[in-house]
JSON list of C-alpha atoms in Angstrom, two decimals:
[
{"chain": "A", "resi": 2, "resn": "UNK", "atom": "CA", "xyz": [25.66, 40.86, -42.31]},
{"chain": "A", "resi": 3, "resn": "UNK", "atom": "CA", "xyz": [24.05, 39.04, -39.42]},
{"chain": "A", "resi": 4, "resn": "UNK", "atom": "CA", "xyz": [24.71, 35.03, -39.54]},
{"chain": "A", "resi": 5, "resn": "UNK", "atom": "CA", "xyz": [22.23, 32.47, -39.90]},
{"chain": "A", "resi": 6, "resn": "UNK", "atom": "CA", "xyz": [21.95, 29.75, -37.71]},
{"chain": "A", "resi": 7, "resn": "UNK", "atom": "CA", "xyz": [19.74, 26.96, -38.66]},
{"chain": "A", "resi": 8, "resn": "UNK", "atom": "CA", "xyz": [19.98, 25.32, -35.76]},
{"chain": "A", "resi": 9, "resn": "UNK", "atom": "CA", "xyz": [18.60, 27.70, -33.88]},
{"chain": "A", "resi": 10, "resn": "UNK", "atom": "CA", "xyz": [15.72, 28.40, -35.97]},
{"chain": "A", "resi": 11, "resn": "UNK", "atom": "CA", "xyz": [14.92, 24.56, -35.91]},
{"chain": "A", "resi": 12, "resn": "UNK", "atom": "CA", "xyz": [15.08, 24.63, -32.00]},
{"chain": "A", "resi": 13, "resn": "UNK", "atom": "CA", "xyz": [12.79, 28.05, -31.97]},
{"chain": "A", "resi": 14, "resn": "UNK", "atom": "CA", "xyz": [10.30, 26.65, -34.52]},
{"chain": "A", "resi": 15, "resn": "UNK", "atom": "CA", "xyz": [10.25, 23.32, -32.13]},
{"chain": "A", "resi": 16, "resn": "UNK", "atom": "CA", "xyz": [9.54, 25.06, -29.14]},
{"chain": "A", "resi": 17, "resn": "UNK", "atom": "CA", "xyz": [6.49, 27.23, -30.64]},
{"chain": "A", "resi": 18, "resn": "UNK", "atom": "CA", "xyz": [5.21, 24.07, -32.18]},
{"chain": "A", "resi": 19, "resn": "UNK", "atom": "CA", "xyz": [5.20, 22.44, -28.70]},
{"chain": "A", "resi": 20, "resn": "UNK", "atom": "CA", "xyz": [3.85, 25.36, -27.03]},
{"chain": "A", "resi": 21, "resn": "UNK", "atom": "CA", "xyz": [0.63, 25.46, -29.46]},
{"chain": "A", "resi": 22, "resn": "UNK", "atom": "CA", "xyz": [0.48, 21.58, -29.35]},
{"chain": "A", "resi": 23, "resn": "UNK", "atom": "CA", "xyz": [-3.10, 21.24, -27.52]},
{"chain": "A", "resi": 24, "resn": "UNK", "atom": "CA", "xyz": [-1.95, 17.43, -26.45]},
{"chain": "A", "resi": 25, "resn": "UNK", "atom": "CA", "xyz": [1.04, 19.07, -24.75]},
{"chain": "A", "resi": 26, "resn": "UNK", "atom": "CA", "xyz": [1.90, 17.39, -21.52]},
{"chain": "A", "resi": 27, "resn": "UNK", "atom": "CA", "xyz": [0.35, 18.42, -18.02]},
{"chain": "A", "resi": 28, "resn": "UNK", "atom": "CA", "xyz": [2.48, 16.24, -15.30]},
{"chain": "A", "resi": 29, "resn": "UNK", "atom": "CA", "xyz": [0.12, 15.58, -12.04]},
{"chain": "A", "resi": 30, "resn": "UNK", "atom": "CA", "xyz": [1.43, 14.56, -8.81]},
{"chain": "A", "resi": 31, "resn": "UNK", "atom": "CA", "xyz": [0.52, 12.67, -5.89]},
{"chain": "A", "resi": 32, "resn": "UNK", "atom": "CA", "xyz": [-0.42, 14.77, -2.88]},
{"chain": "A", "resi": 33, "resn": "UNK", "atom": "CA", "xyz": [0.76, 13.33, 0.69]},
{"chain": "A", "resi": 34, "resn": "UNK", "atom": "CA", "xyz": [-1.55, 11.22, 2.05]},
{"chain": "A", "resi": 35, "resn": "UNK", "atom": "CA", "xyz": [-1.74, 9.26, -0.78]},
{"chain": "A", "resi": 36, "resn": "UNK", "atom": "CA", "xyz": [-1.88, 5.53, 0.09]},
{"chain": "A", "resi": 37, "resn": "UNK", "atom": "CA", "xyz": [-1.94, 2.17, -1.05]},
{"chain": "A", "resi": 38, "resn": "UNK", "atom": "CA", "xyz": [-1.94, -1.20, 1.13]},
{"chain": "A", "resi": 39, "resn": "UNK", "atom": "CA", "xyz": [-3.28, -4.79, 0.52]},
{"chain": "A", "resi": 40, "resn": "UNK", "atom": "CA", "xyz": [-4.39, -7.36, 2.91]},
{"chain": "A", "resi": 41, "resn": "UNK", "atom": "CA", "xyz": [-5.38, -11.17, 3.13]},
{"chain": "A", "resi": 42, "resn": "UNK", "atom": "CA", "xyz": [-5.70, -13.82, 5.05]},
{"chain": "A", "resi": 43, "resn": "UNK", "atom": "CA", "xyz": [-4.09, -16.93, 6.45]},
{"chain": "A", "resi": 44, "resn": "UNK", "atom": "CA", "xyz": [-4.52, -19.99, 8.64]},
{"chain": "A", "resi": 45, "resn": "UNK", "atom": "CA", "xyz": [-4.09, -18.05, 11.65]},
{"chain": "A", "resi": 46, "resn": "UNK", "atom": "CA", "xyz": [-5.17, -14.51, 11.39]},
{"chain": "A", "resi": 47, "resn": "UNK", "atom": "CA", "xyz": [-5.87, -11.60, 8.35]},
{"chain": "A", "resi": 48, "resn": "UNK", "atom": "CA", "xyz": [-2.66, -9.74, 7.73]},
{"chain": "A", "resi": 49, "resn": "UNK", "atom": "CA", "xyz": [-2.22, -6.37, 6.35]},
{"chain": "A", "resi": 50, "resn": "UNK", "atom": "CA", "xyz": [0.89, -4.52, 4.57]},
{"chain": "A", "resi": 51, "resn": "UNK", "atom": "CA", "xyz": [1.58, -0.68, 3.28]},
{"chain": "A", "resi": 52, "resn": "UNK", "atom": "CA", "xyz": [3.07, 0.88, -0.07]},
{"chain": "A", "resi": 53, "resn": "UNK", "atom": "CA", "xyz": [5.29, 3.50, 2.54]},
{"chain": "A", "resi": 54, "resn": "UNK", "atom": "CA", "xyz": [6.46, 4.48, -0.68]},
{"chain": "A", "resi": 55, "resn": "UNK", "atom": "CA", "xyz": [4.85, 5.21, -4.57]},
{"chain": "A", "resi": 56, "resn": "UNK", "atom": "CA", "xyz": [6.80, 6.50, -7.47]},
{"chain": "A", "resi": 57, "resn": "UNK", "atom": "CA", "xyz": [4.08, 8.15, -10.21]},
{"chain": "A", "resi": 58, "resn": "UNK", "atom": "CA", "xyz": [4.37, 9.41, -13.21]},
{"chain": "A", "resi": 59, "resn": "UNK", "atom": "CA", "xyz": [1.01, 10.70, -14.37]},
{"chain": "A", "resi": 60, "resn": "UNK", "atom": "CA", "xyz": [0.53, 13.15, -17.34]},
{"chain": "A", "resi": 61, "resn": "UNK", "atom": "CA", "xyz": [-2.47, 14.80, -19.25]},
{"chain": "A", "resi": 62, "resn": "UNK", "atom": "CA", "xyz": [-3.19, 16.24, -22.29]},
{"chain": "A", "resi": 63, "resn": "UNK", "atom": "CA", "xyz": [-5.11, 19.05, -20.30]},
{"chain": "A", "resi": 64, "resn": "UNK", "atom": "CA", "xyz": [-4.66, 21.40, -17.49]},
{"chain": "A", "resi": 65, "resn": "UNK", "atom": "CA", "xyz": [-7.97, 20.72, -15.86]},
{"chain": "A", "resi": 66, "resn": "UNK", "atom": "CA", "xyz": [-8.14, 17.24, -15.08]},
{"chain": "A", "resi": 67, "resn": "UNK", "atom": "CA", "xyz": [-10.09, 16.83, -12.28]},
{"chain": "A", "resi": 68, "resn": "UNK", "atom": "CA", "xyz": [-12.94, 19.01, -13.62]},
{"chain": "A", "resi": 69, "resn": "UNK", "atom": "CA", "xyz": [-12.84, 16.88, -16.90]},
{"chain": "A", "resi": 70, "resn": "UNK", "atom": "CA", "xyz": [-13.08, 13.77, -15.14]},
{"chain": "A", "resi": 71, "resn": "UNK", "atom": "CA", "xyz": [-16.02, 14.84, -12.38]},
{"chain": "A", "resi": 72, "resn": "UNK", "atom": "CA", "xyz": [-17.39, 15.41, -15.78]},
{"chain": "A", "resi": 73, "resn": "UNK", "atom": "CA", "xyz": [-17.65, 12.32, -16.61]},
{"chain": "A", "resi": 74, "resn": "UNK", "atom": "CA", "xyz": [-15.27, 13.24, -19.56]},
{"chain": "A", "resi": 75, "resn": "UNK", "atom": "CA", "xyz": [-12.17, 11.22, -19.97]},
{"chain": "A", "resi": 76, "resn": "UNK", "atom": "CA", "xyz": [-9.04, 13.17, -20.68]},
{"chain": "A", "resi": 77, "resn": "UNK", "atom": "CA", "xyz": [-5.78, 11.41, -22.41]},
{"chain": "A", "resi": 78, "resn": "UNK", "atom": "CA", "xyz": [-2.52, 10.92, -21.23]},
{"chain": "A", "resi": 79, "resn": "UNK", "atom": "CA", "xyz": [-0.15, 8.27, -19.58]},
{"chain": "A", "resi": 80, "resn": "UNK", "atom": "CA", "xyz": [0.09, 7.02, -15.97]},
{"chain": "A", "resi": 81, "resn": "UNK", "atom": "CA", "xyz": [2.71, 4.26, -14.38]},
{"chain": "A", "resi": 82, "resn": "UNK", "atom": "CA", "xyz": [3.39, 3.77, -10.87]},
{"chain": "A", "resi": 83, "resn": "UNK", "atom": "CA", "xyz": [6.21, 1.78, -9.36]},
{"chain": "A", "resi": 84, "resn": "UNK", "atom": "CA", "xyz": [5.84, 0.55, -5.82]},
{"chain": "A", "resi": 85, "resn": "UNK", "atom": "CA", "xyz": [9.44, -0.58, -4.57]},
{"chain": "A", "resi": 86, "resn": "UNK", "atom": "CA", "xyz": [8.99, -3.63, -3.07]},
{"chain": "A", "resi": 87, "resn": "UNK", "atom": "CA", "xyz": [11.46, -2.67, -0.46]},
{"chain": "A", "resi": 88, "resn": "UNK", "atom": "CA", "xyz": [9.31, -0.30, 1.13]},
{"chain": "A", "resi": 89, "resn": "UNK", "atom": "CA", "xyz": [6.17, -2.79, 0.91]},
{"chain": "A", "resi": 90, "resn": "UNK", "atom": "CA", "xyz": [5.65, -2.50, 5.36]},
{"chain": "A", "resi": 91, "resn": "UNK", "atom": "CA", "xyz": [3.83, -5.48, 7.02]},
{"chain": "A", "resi": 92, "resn": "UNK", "atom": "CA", "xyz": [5.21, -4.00, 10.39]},
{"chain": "A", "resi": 93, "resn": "UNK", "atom": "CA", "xyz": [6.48, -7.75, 11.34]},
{"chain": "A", "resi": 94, "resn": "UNK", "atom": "CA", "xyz": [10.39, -8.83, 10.29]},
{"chain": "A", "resi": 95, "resn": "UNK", "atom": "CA", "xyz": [9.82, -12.01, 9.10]},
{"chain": "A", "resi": 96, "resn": "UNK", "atom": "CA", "xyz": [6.64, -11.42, 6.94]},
{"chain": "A", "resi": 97, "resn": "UNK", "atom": "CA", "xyz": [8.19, -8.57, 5.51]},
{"chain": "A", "resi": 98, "resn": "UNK", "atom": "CA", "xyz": [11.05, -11.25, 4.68]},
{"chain": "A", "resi": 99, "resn": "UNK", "atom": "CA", "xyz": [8.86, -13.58, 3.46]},
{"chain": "A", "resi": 100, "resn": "UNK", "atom": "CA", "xyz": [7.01, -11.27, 1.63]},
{"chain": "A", "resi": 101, "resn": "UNK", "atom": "CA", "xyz": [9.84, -10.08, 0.07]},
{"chain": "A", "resi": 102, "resn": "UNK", "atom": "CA", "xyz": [11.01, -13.62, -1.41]},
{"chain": "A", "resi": 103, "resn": "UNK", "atom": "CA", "xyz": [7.87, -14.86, -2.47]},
{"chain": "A", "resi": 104, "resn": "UNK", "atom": "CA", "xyz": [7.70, -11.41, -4.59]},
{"chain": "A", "resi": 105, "resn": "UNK", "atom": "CA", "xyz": [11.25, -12.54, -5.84]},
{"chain": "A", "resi": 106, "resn": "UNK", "atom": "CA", "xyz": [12.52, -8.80, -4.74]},
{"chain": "A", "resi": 107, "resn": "UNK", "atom": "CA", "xyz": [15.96, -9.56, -5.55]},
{"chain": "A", "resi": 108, "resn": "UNK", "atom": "CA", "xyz": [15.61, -9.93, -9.64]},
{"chain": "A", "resi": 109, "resn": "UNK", "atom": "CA", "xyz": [12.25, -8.22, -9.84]},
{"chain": "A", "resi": 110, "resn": "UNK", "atom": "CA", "xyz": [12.57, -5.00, -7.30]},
{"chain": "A", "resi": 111, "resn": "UNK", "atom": "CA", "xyz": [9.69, -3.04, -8.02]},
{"chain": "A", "resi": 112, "resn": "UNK", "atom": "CA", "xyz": [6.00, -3.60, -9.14]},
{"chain": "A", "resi": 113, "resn": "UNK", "atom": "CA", "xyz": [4.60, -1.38, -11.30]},
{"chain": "A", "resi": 114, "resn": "UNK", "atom": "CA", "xyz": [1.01, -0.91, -13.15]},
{"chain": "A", "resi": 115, "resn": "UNK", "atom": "CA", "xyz": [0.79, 0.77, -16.17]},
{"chain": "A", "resi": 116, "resn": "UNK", "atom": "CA", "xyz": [-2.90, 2.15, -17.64]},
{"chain": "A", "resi": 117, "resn": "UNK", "atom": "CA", "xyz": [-3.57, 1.35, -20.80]},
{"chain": "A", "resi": 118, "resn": "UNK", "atom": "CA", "xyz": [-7.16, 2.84, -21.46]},
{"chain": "A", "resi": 119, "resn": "UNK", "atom": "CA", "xyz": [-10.12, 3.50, -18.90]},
{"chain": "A", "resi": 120, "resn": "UNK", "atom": "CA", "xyz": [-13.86, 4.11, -19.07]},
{"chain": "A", "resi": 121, "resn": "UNK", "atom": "CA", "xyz": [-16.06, 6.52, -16.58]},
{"chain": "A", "resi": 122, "resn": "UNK", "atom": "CA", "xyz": [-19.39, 6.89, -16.16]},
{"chain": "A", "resi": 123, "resn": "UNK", "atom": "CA", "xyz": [-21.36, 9.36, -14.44]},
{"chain": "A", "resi": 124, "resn": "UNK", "atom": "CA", "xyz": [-24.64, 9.34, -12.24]},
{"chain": "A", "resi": 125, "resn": "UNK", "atom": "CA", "xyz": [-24.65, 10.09, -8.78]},
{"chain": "A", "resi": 126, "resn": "UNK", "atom": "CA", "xyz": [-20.96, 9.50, -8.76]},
{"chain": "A", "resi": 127, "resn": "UNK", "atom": "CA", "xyz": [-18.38, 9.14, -11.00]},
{"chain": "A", "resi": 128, "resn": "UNK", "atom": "CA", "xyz": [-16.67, 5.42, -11.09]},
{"chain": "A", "resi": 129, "resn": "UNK", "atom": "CA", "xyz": [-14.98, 4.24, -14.10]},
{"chain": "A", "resi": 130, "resn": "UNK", "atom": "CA", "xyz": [-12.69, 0.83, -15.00]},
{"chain": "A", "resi": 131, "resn": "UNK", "atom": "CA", "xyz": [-8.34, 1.39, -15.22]},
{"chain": "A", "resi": 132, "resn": "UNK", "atom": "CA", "xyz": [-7.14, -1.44, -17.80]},
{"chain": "A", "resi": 133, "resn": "UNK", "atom": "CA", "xyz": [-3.52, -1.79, -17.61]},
{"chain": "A", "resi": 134, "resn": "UNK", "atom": "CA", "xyz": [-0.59, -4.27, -17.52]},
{"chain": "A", "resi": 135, "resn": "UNK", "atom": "CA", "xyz": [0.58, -5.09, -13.56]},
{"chain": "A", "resi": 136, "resn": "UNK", "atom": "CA", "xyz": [4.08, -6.15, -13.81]},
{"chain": "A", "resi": 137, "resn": "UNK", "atom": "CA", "xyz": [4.99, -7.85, -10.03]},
{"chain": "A", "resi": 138, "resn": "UNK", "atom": "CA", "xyz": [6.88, -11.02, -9.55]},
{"chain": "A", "resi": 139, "resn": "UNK", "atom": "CA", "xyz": [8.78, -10.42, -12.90]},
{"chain": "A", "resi": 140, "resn": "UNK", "atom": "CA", "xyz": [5.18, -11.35, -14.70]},
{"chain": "A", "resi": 141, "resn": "UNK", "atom": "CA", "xyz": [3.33, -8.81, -16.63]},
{"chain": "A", "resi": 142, "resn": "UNK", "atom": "CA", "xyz": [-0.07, -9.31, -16.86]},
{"chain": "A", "resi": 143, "resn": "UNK", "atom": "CA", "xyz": [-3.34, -7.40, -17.99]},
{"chain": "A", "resi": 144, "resn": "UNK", "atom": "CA", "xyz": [-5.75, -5.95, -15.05]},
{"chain": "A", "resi": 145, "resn": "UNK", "atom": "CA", "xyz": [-9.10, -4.14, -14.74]},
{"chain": "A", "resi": 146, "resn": "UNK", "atom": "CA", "xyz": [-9.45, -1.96, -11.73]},
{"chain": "A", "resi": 147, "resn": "UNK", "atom": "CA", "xyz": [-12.58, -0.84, -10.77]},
{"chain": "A", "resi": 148, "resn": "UNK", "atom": "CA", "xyz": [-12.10, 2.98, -9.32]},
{"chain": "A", "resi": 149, "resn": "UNK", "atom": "CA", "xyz": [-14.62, 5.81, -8.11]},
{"chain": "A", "resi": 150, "resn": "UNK", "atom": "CA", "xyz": [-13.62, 9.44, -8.30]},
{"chain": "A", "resi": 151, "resn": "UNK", "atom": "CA", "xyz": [-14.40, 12.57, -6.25]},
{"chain": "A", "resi": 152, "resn": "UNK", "atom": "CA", "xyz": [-13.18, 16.01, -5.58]},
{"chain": "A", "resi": 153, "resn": "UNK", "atom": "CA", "xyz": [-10.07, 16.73, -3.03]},
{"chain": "A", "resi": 154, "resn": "UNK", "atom": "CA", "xyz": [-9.65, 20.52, -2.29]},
{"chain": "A", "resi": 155, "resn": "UNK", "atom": "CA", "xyz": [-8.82, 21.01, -6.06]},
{"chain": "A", "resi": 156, "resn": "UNK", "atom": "CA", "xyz": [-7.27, 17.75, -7.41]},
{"chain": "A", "resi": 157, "resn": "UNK", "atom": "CA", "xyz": [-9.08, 14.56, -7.76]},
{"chain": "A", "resi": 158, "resn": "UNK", "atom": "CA", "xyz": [-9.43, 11.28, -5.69]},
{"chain": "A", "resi": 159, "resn": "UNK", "atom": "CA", "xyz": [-9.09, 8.15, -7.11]},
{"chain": "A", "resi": 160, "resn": "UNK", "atom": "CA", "xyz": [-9.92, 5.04, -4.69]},
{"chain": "A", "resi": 161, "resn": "UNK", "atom": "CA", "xyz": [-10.56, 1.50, -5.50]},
{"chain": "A", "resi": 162, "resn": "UNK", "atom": "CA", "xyz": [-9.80, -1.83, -4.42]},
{"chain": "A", "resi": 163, "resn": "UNK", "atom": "CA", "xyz": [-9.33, -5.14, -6.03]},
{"chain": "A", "resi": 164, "resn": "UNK", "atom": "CA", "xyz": [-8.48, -8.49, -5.16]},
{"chain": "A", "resi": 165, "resn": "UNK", "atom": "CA", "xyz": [-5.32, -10.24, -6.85]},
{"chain": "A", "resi": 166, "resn": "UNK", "atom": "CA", "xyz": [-4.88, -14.35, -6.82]},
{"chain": "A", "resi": 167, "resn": "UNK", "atom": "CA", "xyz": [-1.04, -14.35, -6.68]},
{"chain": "A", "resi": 168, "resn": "UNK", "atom": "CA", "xyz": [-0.67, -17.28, -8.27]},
{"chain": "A", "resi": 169, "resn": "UNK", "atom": "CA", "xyz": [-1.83, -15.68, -11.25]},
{"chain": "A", "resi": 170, "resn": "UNK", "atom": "CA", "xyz": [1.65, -13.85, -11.05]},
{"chain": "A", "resi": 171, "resn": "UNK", "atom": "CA", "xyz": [4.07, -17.04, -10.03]},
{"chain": "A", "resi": 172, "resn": "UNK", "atom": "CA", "xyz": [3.98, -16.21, -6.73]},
{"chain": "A", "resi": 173, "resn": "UNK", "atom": "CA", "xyz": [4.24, -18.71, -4.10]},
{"chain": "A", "resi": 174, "resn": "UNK", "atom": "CA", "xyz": [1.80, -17.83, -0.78]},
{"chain": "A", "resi": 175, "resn": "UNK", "atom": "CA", "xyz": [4.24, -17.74, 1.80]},
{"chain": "A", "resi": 176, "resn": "UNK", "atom": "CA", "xyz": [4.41, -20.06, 5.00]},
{"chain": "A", "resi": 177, "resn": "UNK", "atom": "CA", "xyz": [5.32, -18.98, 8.05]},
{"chain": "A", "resi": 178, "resn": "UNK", "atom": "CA", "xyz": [6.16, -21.18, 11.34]},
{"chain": "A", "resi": 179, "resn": "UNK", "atom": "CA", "xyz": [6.65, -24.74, 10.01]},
{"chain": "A", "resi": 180, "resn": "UNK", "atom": "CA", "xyz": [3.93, -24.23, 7.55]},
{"chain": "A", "resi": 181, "resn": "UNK", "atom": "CA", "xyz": [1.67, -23.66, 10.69]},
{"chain": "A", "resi": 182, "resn": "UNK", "atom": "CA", "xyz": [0.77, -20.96, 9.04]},
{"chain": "A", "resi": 183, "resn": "UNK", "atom": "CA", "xyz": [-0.11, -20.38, 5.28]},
{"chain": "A", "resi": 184, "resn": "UNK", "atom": "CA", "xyz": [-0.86, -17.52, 3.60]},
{"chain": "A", "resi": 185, "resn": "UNK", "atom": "CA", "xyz": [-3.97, -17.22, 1.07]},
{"chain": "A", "resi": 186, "resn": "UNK", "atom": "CA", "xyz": [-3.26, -16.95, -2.26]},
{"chain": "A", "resi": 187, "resn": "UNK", "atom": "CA", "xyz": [-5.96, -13.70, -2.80]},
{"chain": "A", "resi": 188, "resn": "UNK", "atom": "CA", "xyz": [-4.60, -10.44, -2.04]},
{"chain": "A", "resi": 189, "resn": "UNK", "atom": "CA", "xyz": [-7.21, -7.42, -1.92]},
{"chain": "A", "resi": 190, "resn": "UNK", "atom": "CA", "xyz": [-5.02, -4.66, -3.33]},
{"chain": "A", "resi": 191, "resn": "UNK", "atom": "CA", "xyz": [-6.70, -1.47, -1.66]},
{"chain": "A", "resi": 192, "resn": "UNK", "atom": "CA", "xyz": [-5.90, 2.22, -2.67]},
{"chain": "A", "resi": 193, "resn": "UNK", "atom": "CA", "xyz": [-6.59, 6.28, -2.13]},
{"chain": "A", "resi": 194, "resn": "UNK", "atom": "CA", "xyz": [-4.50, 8.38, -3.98]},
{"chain": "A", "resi": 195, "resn": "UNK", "atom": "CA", "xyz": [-4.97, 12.30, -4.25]},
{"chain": "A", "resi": 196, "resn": "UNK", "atom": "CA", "xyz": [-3.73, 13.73, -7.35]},
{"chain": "A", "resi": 197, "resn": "UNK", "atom": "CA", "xyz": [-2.90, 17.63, -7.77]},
{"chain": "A", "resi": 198, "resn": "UNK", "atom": "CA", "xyz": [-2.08, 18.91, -11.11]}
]
């Protein structure tokens, strides 16, 4: 007589349920060339810095995203991305240094958004609003992005800038030589990421 192992027919019955599940989970990733950088201003010149590194985690409910969302129809699912702030490149030692402390690096390592909803709309282009919660400085708070979409050889681009008071976050502008020079407190947080599913 053959034995019956309920365990097993729990973990089979799990995986078909999963495998019919139409919200099951479509993981997209970020092509290279992906990029992200932010720039402002100070007392003596305009300054710029680089994400050299982004950590997503970006997944769908669908398998065609991109042709949902040139649409114009919004697709669920769940997107966070962590930008070390180790790897945040102002290609100058002692901004990056500064940088660093002012963005409290030590306790608070990484800054990472997190999308909460978004709208699109559709007319000559497709442009649409990511709300989420931008955690940086060891302060979460709630953001709007403004973002356009277009096609990129089969995945999606998503580009978008917007600017950032960083006091709004706890974070001291930074001073550099004697205070001779003084960072602005707006940041203008700039982006083009190409996402393949």
């Amino acid at each position: 007589m053959r034995s019956f192992n309920p365990v097993l027919l729990v973990a089979s019955g799990a995986l078909m349920l999963i495998a019919a599940t139409p919200n099951a989970v479509n993981p997209l990733t970020l092509r290279e060339g992906s990029r992200l950088w932010f720039e402002g201003t100070s007392t003596v010149r305009s300054w710029s810095c680089t994400a050299d590194r982004i950590d997503a985690a970006i997944n769908a409910s669908e398998t065609a995203v991109s042709a949902a969302v040139l649409e114009g129809r919004k697709v669920e699912g769940s997107v966070s991305l962590d930008f070390p702030v180790a790897k945040l490149e102002c290609k100058n030692g002692t901004m990056n240094e500064h940088m660093r402390k002012a963005l409290k690096a030590t306790d608070n390592p990484t800054i990472r958004f997190a999308l909460e909803g978004y709208d699109l709309t559709k007319a000559s282009t497709v442009n649409g609003s990511l709300r989420g919660s931008l955690r940086m400085a060891g302060e979460d708070k709630p953001i709007a992005v403004p973002v356009q979409f277009a096609p990129a050889d089969g995945g999606l681009r998503v580009t978008g800038k917007v600017p950032l008071n960083m006091k709004e976050w706890g974070i001291k502008p930074p001073t550099l030589m004697l205070g001779t020079l003084k960072v602005g407190e707006t940041v203008t947080v700039n982006f083009d990421l190409l996402l393949q599913q």
